Amino acid sequence: MKELIILFVVFFSGGVFAQNTEYSIVVKDIETQLPIENATIVIMKTKQILLSNEEGKANFMLTGGSNVQVSETNYENLTIRWASLKENEFTVYLKSKNNKLDEIVLSTESPQKILRKIVLNSRGKLAMPYRLKVYVREFFMLNNQYSYYNDGLVNFQFGVSQKKVSTTLLVEQNRSYGLLEKDISADLKGYNLNDIMEKYSNLSYFDPILNPKAKKEYDFITRGHPVNKDYYVMKITPLDKSKTAVDNFEIVYDPLKKLIIEFSIIITPGTLAATVDKAAVGSKNVTRSLVKVNYRLDGSDYYVLSSNEEIAYDLVLKDQVKNIQVRNNFITTNFNKQKFTYSESDVFKDKTLFNKKNKILTNYWNISGFTATDEEKTLIDSLEFKM
């Protein structure tokens, strides 16, 4: 009987420690007490990567113990010991680097030539075989109403051929649901997943401003990063006299390692207001455009960490104008230099997950690296009855 009791205790203890425990971390500025969005949270044991949402919050599941590393470009890094973690909304406070170094950077070399070197070096660093496990989600809005939603856990295998990066995409799990009673499938427009991931690696977004003629269309200004002394910020804006340039670029980069840390490309409302709307049937008049991409440098590893792309446009039809908006998010949850094995039939060759039949094996969105805001959670939770 004594041996049976001991055996039961061993099994019971093992079962307890093998259980997943859910943790919730809220990241805040130690001085302002405000939440910090897009802080990178790495679970050291599993190498899982998470990002805090606009409420500063991130959720994750963990079996056993692990230290947690929290970082953000404008703040000092922090490592939290597992013993100090609590299960419910553990608040982490980051200290701002607060270096106040946003003065203009002077150089004998033109900013455009500097940018060309940074882009080429970053492109070369990204051009290596590796794979990313990525949580992707997409919202579709028709006439300012949420109309369709999809998300998925996918794997991108990066390959390099003749110095060009290409990707192979495998979908592990996904779900795709309409949010309205009526069928809007004819209006659905989604991002081409392979296409945008390859652009993040090939950095082809910068081709227009690397052209020597771009100096006549854009103004290039480089400043020190306002809080991080290790980075510079290059802003590239259309000149007033320009008739073709509409994009505003902001690039945060490491001037010593010559690597891009993040970039954004935005068409401002003022620029859009100056453009002439096209009235012909089939015309697409852009009302909003945003691309924001973050990269992670971890030792010798350098890869896409997260992205947000948004596009909104008015589609001119014979009898009406439809406003279409699409928002796409990528979040890397795992980086691995190993190749995965697959058969050709497993490769996802379509453009968007809108066209992929649902495949739900687990609640993969709970370990996606992304934590929905309260508003988004309400919307996504409304899909539960369809699953």
Short mmCIF file of C-alpha atoms in Angstrom, two decimals:
data_model
loop_
_atom_site.label_atom_id
_atom_site.label_comp_id
_atom_site.label_asym_id
_atom_site.label_seq_id
_atom_site.Cartn_x
_atom_site.Cartn_y
_atom_site.Cartn_z
CA MET A 1 0.00 0.00 0.00
CA LYS A 2 2.86 2.39 0.86
CA GLU A 3 4.44 1.77 -2.55
CA LEU A 4 1.14 2.48 -4.28
CA ILE A 5 0.78 5.77 -2.42
CA ILE A 6 4.32 6.82 -3.40
CA LEU A 7 3.64 5.87 -7.00
CA PHE A 8 0.41 7.88 -6.99
CA VAL A 9 2.20 10.94 -5.58
CA VAL A 10 4.90 10.69 -8.28
CA PHE A 11 2.35 10.48 -11.09
CA PHE A 12 0.19 13.21 -9.58
CA SER A 13 3.18 15.54 -9.16
CA GLY A 14 4.31 14.86 -12.70
CA GLY A 15 0.83 15.61 -14.00
CA VAL A 16 0.72 18.90 -12.13
CA PHE A 17 4.07 20.08 -13.45
CA ALA A 18 3.23 18.94 -16.99
CA GLN A 19 0.13 21.11 -17.11
CA ASN A 20 0.10 24.28 -19.16
CA THR A 21 -0.21 27.45 -17.11
CA GLU A 22 -1.53 30.61 -18.71
CA TYR A 23 0.32 33.84 -17.98
CA SER A 24 -0.63 37.41 -18.79
CA ILE A 25 1.97 40.18 -18.93
CA VAL A 26 1.25 43.91 -19.19
CA VAL A 27 4.20 46.07 -20.29
CA LYS A 28 4.23 49.71 -19.13
CA ASP A 29 6.50 52.75 -19.14
CA ILE A 30 7.92 53.09 -15.63
CA GLU A 31 7.62 56.89 -15.67
CA THR A 32 4.34 57.55 -17.48
CA GLN A 33 2.64 54.29 -16.39
CA LEU A 34 1.25 54.08 -19.95
CA PRO A 35 1.09 50.75 -21.80
CA ILE A 36 3.85 49.98 -24.31
CA GLU A 37 2.67 48.57 -27.62
CA ASN A 38 4.78 46.18 -29.74
CA ALA A 39 7.19 45.26 -26.96
CA THR A 40 8.93 41.98 -27.88
CA ILE A 41 8.50 39.24 -25.29
CA VAL A 42 10.63 36.10 -25.66
CA ILE A 43 9.96 32.96 -23.60
CA MET A 44 13.54 31.79 -23.14
CA LYS A 45 12.71 28.10 -22.66
CA THR A 46 10.65 27.65 -25.84
CA LYS A 47 12.01 30.60 -27.86
CA GLN A 48 8.40 31.63 -28.47
CA ILE A 49 8.07 35.28 -29.49
CA LEU A 50 5.14 37.51 -28.54
CA LEU A 51 4.23 41.15 -29.05
CA SER A 52 2.29 43.34 -26.64
CA ASN A 53 -0.90 44.87 -28.04
CA GLU A 54 -1.97 48.52 -27.78
CA GLU A 55 -3.04 47.83 -24.20
CA GLY A 56 0.52 46.62 -23.47
CA LYS A 57 -0.76 43.09 -22.94
CA ALA A 58 0.51 39.66 -24.03
CA ASN A 59 -0.76 36.19 -23.09
CA PHE A 60 1.15 32.92 -23.29
CA MET A 61 1.01 29.32 -22.13
CA LEU A 62 3.96 27.68 -20.39
CA THR A 63 4.69 24.20 -19.09
CA GLY A 64 7.17 24.36 -16.24
CA GLY A 65 9.37 27.40 -15.73
CA SER A 66 11.19 29.84 -17.97
CA ASN A 67 12.76 33.26 -17.71
CA VAL A 68 11.14 35.91 -19.92
CA GLN A 69 12.96 38.62 -21.86
CA VAL A 70 11.17 41.90 -22.65
CA SER A 71 12.54 44.49 -25.07
CA GLU A 72 11.47 47.49 -27.12
CA THR A 73 13.55 49.85 -29.28
CA ASN A 74 12.99 52.87 -27.03
CA TYR A 75 13.53 51.08 -23.72
CA GLU A 76 16.17 49.20 -21.80
CA ASN A 77 15.90 45.40 -22.02
CA LEU A 78 14.55 43.50 -19.04
CA THR A 79 14.80 39.82 -18.09
CA ILE A 80 12.16 38.52 -15.69
CA ARG A 81 13.00 35.50 -13.57
CA TRP A 82 10.39 32.76 -13.71
CA ALA A 83 10.05 32.66 -9.92
CA SER A 84 8.65 36.21 -9.93
CA LEU A 85 5.99 35.55 -12.57
CA LYS A 86 2.34 35.52 -11.58
CA GLU A 87 -0.48 33.98 -13.56
CA ASN A 88 -2.79 36.99 -13.77
CA GLU A 89 -1.71 40.23 -15.46
CA PHE A 90 1.82 40.52 -14.14
CA THR A 91 2.92 44.10 -14.85
CA VAL A 92 6.39 44.73 -16.25
CA TYR A 93 7.88 48.23 -16.16
CA LEU A 94 10.47 49.30 -18.74
CA LYS A 95 12.81 52.24 -18.33
CA SER A 96 13.12 54.62 -21.28
CA LYS A 97 16.59 55.05 -22.73
CA ASN A 98 15.71 58.74 -22.95
CA ASN A 99 18.89 59.91 -24.68
CA LYS A 100 17.34 62.91 -26.48
CA LEU A 101 19.58 62.57 -29.52
CA ASP A 102 17.24 63.64 -32.29
CA GLU A 103 19.62 66.18 -33.83
CA ILE A 104 20.32 66.08 -37.57
CA VAL A 105 23.17 63.71 -38.49
CA LEU A 106 25.75 65.27 -40.78
CA SER A 107 27.73 63.15 -43.22
CA THR A 108 29.99 63.69 -46.21
CA GLU A 109 28.02 60.95 -47.96
CA SER A 110 24.49 61.63 -49.21
CA PRO A 111 21.63 60.02 -47.23
CA GLN A 112 20.48 58.21 -50.36
CA LYS A 113 23.88 56.53 -50.78
CA ILE A 114 23.89 55.62 -47.07
CA LEU A 115 20.41 54.15 -47.44
CA ARG A 116 21.50 52.12 -50.46
CA LYS A 117 24.31 50.54 -48.41
CA ILE A 118 21.96 49.81 -45.51
CA VAL A 119 19.35 48.22 -47.76
CA LEU A 120 21.93 46.11 -49.60
CA ASN A 121 23.49 44.92 -46.35
CA SER A 122 20.11 44.16 -44.75
CA ARG A 123 18.97 42.37 -47.89
CA GLY A 124 22.15 40.27 -47.87
CA LYS A 125 21.73 39.41 -44.19
CA LEU A 126 18.14 38.29 -44.82
CA ALA A 127 19.14 36.22 -47.85
CA MET A 128 19.79 32.92 -46.12
CA PRO A 129 17.89 29.62 -45.75
CA TYR A 130 15.70 29.54 -42.65
CA ARG A 131 12.08 29.14 -41.70
CA LEU A 132 9.65 31.28 -39.81
CA LYS A 133 6.53 30.11 -38.04
CA VAL A 134 4.13 33.00 -38.44
CA TYR A 135 0.69 33.81 -37.11
CA VAL A 136 -1.16 35.76 -39.77
CA ARG A 137 -4.55 37.42 -39.51
CA GLU A 138 -6.59 39.56 -41.86
CA PHE A 139 -9.62 41.79 -41.44
CA PHE A 140 -11.77 42.77 -44.41
CA MET A 141 -14.16 45.71 -44.30
CA LEU A 142 -16.81 46.60 -46.87
CA ASN A 143 -18.32 50.09 -46.71
CA ASN A 144 -16.80 50.66 -43.25
CA GLN A 145 -18.30 47.46 -41.82
CA TYR A 146 -16.28 44.44 -40.67
CA SER A 147 -17.29 41.77 -43.17
CA TYR A 148 -14.76 38.93 -43.15
CA TYR A 149 -11.98 37.61 -40.95
CA ASN A 150 -9.30 34.99 -41.32
CA ASP A 151 -6.22 33.91 -39.42
CA GLY A 152 -3.79 31.05 -39.55
CA LEU A 153 -0.57 29.52 -38.30
CA VAL A 154 1.76 29.15 -41.27
CA ASN A 155 5.37 28.25 -42.04
CA PHE A 156 7.53 30.17 -44.49
CA GLN A 157 10.62 28.35 -45.76
CA PHE A 158 13.09 30.88 -47.13
CA GLY A 159 15.33 29.86 -50.01
CA VAL A 160 18.01 31.81 -51.84
CA SER A 161 18.59 31.42 -55.55
CA GLN A 162 20.94 33.75 -57.42
CA LYS A 163 20.82 36.24 -54.56
CA LYS A 164 17.02 36.42 -54.67
CA VAL A 165 14.90 35.35 -51.72
CA SER A 166 11.83 33.23 -52.37
CA THR A 167 9.45 31.53 -49.96
CA THR A 168 7.59 28.25 -49.76
CA LEU A 169 4.41 28.44 -47.71
CA LEU A 170 2.77 25.64 -45.73
CA VAL A 171 -0.43 26.26 -43.77
CA GLU A 172 -0.62 24.35 -40.47
CA GLN A 173 -4.03 25.59 -39.36
CA ASN A 174 -6.44 28.30 -40.40
CA ARG A 175 -9.97 29.59 -40.06
CA SER A 176 -11.89 31.89 -42.36
CA TYR A 177 -15.36 33.27 -41.63
CA GLY A 178 -17.80 35.82 -42.92
CA LEU A 179 -19.08 38.29 -40.34
CA LEU A 180 -22.26 39.19 -42.20
CA GLU A 181 -25.32 37.23 -43.16
CA LYS A 182 -25.02 38.16 -46.83
CA ASP A 183 -22.42 36.66 -49.19
CA ILE A 184 -19.62 39.14 -49.94
CA SER A 185 -17.18 36.64 -51.46
CA ALA A 186 -17.17 38.51 -54.80
CA ASP A 187 -15.75 41.59 -53.04
CA LEU A 188 -13.06 39.83 -51.01
CA LYS A 189 -9.56 41.12 -51.59
CA GLY A 190 -6.67 39.68 -49.58
CA TYR A 191 -2.92 40.13 -49.47
CA ASN A 192 -0.72 37.66 -51.32
CA LEU A 193 1.11 36.07 -48.38
CA ASN A 194 4.17 34.87 -50.30
CA ASP A 195 4.43 38.15 -52.15
CA ILE A 196 4.49 40.42 -49.12
CA MET A 197 6.84 38.14 -47.13
CA GLU A 198 9.29 38.10 -50.07
CA LYS A 199 9.07 41.89 -50.24
CA TYR A 200 9.94 42.11 -46.54
CA SER A 201 13.10 40.09 -47.28
CA ASN A 202 14.00 41.47 -50.70
CA LEU A 203 13.24 45.00 -49.42
CA SER A 204 11.87 45.90 -52.83
CA TYR A 205 9.74 48.59 -51.15
CA PHE A 206 12.83 50.80 -51.27
CA ASP A 207 13.53 50.47 -55.00
CA PRO A 208 11.72 53.72 -55.94
CA ILE A 209 13.72 55.86 -53.50
CA LEU A 210 17.06 54.20 -54.33
CA ASN A 211 16.73 55.34 -57.93
CA PRO A 212 19.10 58.33 -58.48
CA LYS A 213 16.17 60.31 -59.92
CA ALA A 214 14.38 60.07 -56.54
CA LYS A 215 16.52 62.95 -55.21
CA LYS A 216 14.44 65.25 -57.38
CA GLU A 217 11.20 63.92 -55.89
CA TYR A 218 12.04 63.35 -52.21
CA ASP A 219 13.71 65.09 -49.29
CA PHE A 220 16.12 62.88 -47.28
CA ILE A 221 16.85 63.83 -43.63
CA THR A 222 18.72 61.71 -41.05
CA ARG A 223 18.49 62.32 -37.32
CA GLY A 224 19.65 60.58 -34.20
CA HIS A 225 16.99 58.34 -32.68
CA PRO A 226 15.07 60.39 -30.07
CA VAL A 227 15.73 57.88 -27.26
CA ASN A 228 18.09 55.16 -28.51
CA LYS A 229 21.67 56.33 -29.05
CA ASP A 230 22.49 53.20 -31.06
CA TYR A 231 20.05 53.99 -33.89
CA TYR A 232 19.45 56.64 -36.52
CA VAL A 233 16.14 57.59 -38.11
CA MET A 234 15.94 58.52 -41.79
CA LYS A 235 12.81 60.32 -42.97
CA ILE A 236 12.08 60.54 -46.68
CA THR A 237 9.21 62.80 -47.67
CA PRO A 238 7.86 63.96 -51.05
CA LEU A 239 8.96 67.42 -52.11
CA ASP A 240 6.21 70.00 -52.59
CA LYS A 241 7.07 70.29 -56.27
CA SER A 242 6.86 66.53 -56.82
CA LYS A 243 4.04 65.38 -59.09
CA THR A 244 4.52 61.63 -58.64
CA ALA A 245 5.91 60.93 -55.14
CA VAL A 246 3.23 60.20 -52.53
CA ASP A 247 4.84 57.84 -49.99
CA ASN A 248 6.41 58.97 -46.72
CA PHE A 249 9.21 56.69 -45.52
CA GLU A 250 10.64 56.40 -42.00
CA ILE A 251 13.54 53.99 -41.48
CA VAL A 252 15.10 53.17 -38.12
CA TYR A 253 18.53 51.59 -38.60
CA ASP A 254 21.74 50.63 -36.86
CA PRO A 255 24.48 52.80 -38.44
CA LEU A 256 27.33 50.54 -37.30
CA LYS A 257 25.86 47.18 -38.30
CA LYS A 258 24.10 48.82 -41.27
CA LEU A 259 20.87 46.96 -40.62
CA ILE A 260 17.26 48.11 -40.80
CA ILE A 261 15.47 47.70 -37.46
CA GLU A 262 12.06 48.89 -38.62
CA PHE A 263 10.48 50.90 -41.38
CA SER A 264 7.13 52.41 -42.23
CA ILE A 265 5.66 53.70 -45.48
CA ILE A 266 2.57 55.87 -45.19
CA ILE A 267 0.57 57.95 -47.62
CA THR A 268 -0.58 60.94 -45.58
CA PRO A 269 -4.13 62.33 -45.86
CA GLY A 270 -2.74 65.63 -47.15
CA THR A 271 -0.98 63.88 -50.00
CA LEU A 272 -4.10 61.92 -50.83
CA ALA A 273 -6.20 65.08 -50.85
CA ALA A 274 -3.92 66.54 -53.50
CA THR A 275 -4.40 63.60 -55.86
CA VAL A 276 -7.09 63.60 -58.49
CA ASP A 277 -9.82 60.99 -58.08
CA LYS A 278 -10.44 58.79 -61.08
CA ALA A 279 -14.09 58.57 -62.06
CA ALA A 280 -13.86 55.81 -64.67
CA VAL A 281 -15.66 52.54 -63.87
CA GLY A 282 -13.20 50.11 -62.29
CA SER A 283 -10.97 52.86 -60.87
CA LYS A 284 -9.47 52.40 -57.41
CA ASN A 285 -8.98 55.63 -55.48
CA VAL A 286 -6.74 54.99 -52.46
CA THR A 287 -7.91 56.61 -49.23
CA ARG A 288 -5.34 55.04 -46.89
CA SER A 289 -2.11 53.11 -47.26
CA LEU A 290 0.24 51.87 -44.54
CA VAL A 291 3.14 49.42 -44.37
CA LYS A 292 5.05 48.92 -41.12
CA VAL A 293 7.66 46.19 -40.67
CA ASN A 294 9.88 45.32 -37.68
CA TYR A 295 13.00 43.14 -37.78
CA ARG A 296 14.67 41.24 -34.97
CA LEU A 297 18.44 41.03 -34.56
CA ASP A 298 19.31 38.22 -32.14
CA GLY A 299 23.04 37.54 -32.21
CA SER A 300 23.79 36.50 -35.79
CA ASP A 301 20.12 35.87 -36.58
CA TYR A 302 18.22 38.59 -38.42
CA TYR A 303 14.66 38.14 -39.61
CA VAL A 304 11.17 39.65 -39.96
CA LEU A 305 9.56 39.99 -36.56
CA SER A 306 6.20 41.58 -37.32
CA SER A 307 4.33 43.59 -39.89
CA ASN A 308 1.14 45.53 -40.39
CA GLU A 309 -0.22 46.41 -43.82
CA GLU A 310 -3.39 48.37 -44.43
CA ILE A 311 -5.01 49.49 -47.64
CA ALA A 312 -8.30 51.33 -48.15
CA TYR A 313 -9.70 52.43 -51.47
CA ASP A 314 -12.92 53.42 -53.18
CA LEU A 315 -13.85 51.12 -56.03
CA VAL A 316 -15.84 52.94 -58.71
CA LEU A 317 -18.71 50.88 -60.17
CA LYS A 318 -21.46 51.76 -62.62
CA ASP A 319 -24.11 52.44 -60.03
CA GLN A 320 -22.16 52.89 -56.80
CA VAL A 321 -18.81 53.36 -55.09
CA LYS A 322 -17.65 50.62 -52.72
CA ASN A 323 -15.17 51.36 -49.96
CA ILE A 324 -12.89 48.38 -49.37
CA GLN A 325 -10.41 48.08 -46.49
CA VAL A 326 -8.01 45.23 -45.76
CA ARG A 327 -5.71 44.95 -42.73
CA ASN A 328 -3.07 42.23 -42.57
CA ASN A 329 -0.79 41.35 -39.63
CA PHE A 330 2.21 39.01 -39.49
CA ILE A 331 3.79 37.99 -36.19
CA THR A 332 6.77 35.61 -36.11
CA THR A 333 6.36 33.12 -33.29
CA ASN A 334 9.46 31.03 -34.00
CA PHE A 335 12.70 31.28 -36.01
CA ASN A 336 14.58 28.13 -37.07
CA LYS A 337 17.53 27.52 -39.38
CA GLN A 338 16.38 23.98 -40.09
CA LYS A 339 14.42 23.17 -43.22
CA PHE A 340 11.11 21.42 -42.92
CA THR A 341 10.24 18.43 -45.05
CA TYR A 342 7.09 18.45 -47.11
CA SER A 343 5.47 17.05 -50.21
CA GLU A 344 4.59 19.31 -53.11
CA SER A 345 0.90 18.73 -52.47
CA ASP A 346 1.26 20.35 -49.02
CA VAL A 347 2.46 23.68 -50.44
CA PHE A 348 -0.08 26.49 -50.30
CA LYS A 349 -0.01 28.07 -53.76
CA ASP A 350 -3.01 30.36 -53.47
CA LYS A 351 -2.70 34.04 -52.68
CA THR A 352 -4.72 34.45 -49.50
CA LEU A 353 -6.17 32.41 -46.66
CA PHE A 354 -9.61 33.64 -47.72
CA ASN A 355 -9.47 30.82 -50.27
CA LYS A 356 -8.25 28.11 -47.89
CA LYS A 357 -10.64 25.56 -46.42
CA ASN A 358 -10.76 25.71 -42.61
CA LYS A 359 -8.37 23.44 -40.77
CA ILE A 360 -8.63 23.76 -36.98
CA LEU A 361 -6.77 21.21 -34.84
CA THR A 362 -6.04 23.31 -31.75
CA ASN A 363 -6.82 26.78 -30.41
CA TYR A 364 -3.68 27.99 -32.19
CA TRP A 365 -4.67 31.67 -31.83
CA ASN A 366 -4.08 31.41 -28.07
CA ILE A 367 -0.36 30.80 -28.68
CA SER A 368 -0.09 33.08 -31.69
CA GLY A 369 2.22 35.66 -30.16
CA PHE A 370 -0.57 38.16 -30.66
CA THR A 371 -2.99 39.29 -27.97
CA ALA A 372 -6.17 40.90 -29.26
CA THR A 373 -7.39 44.17 -27.81
CA ASP A 374 -10.75 44.09 -26.02
CA GLU A 375 -12.50 45.39 -29.16
CA GLU A 376 -10.83 42.81 -31.43
CA LYS A 377 -11.44 40.03 -28.93
CA THR A 378 -15.17 40.77 -28.92
CA LEU A 379 -15.22 40.51 -32.70
CA ILE A 380 -13.15 37.31 -32.86
CA ASP A 381 -15.01 35.66 -29.97
CA SER A 382 -18.24 36.12 -31.93
CA LEU A 383 -16.88 33.47 -34.34
CA GLU A 384 -16.96 30.74 -31.70
CA PHE A 385 -20.46 29.57 -32.62
CA LYS A 386 -19.29 28.92 -36.20
CA MET A 387 -16.42 26.66 -35.22
#
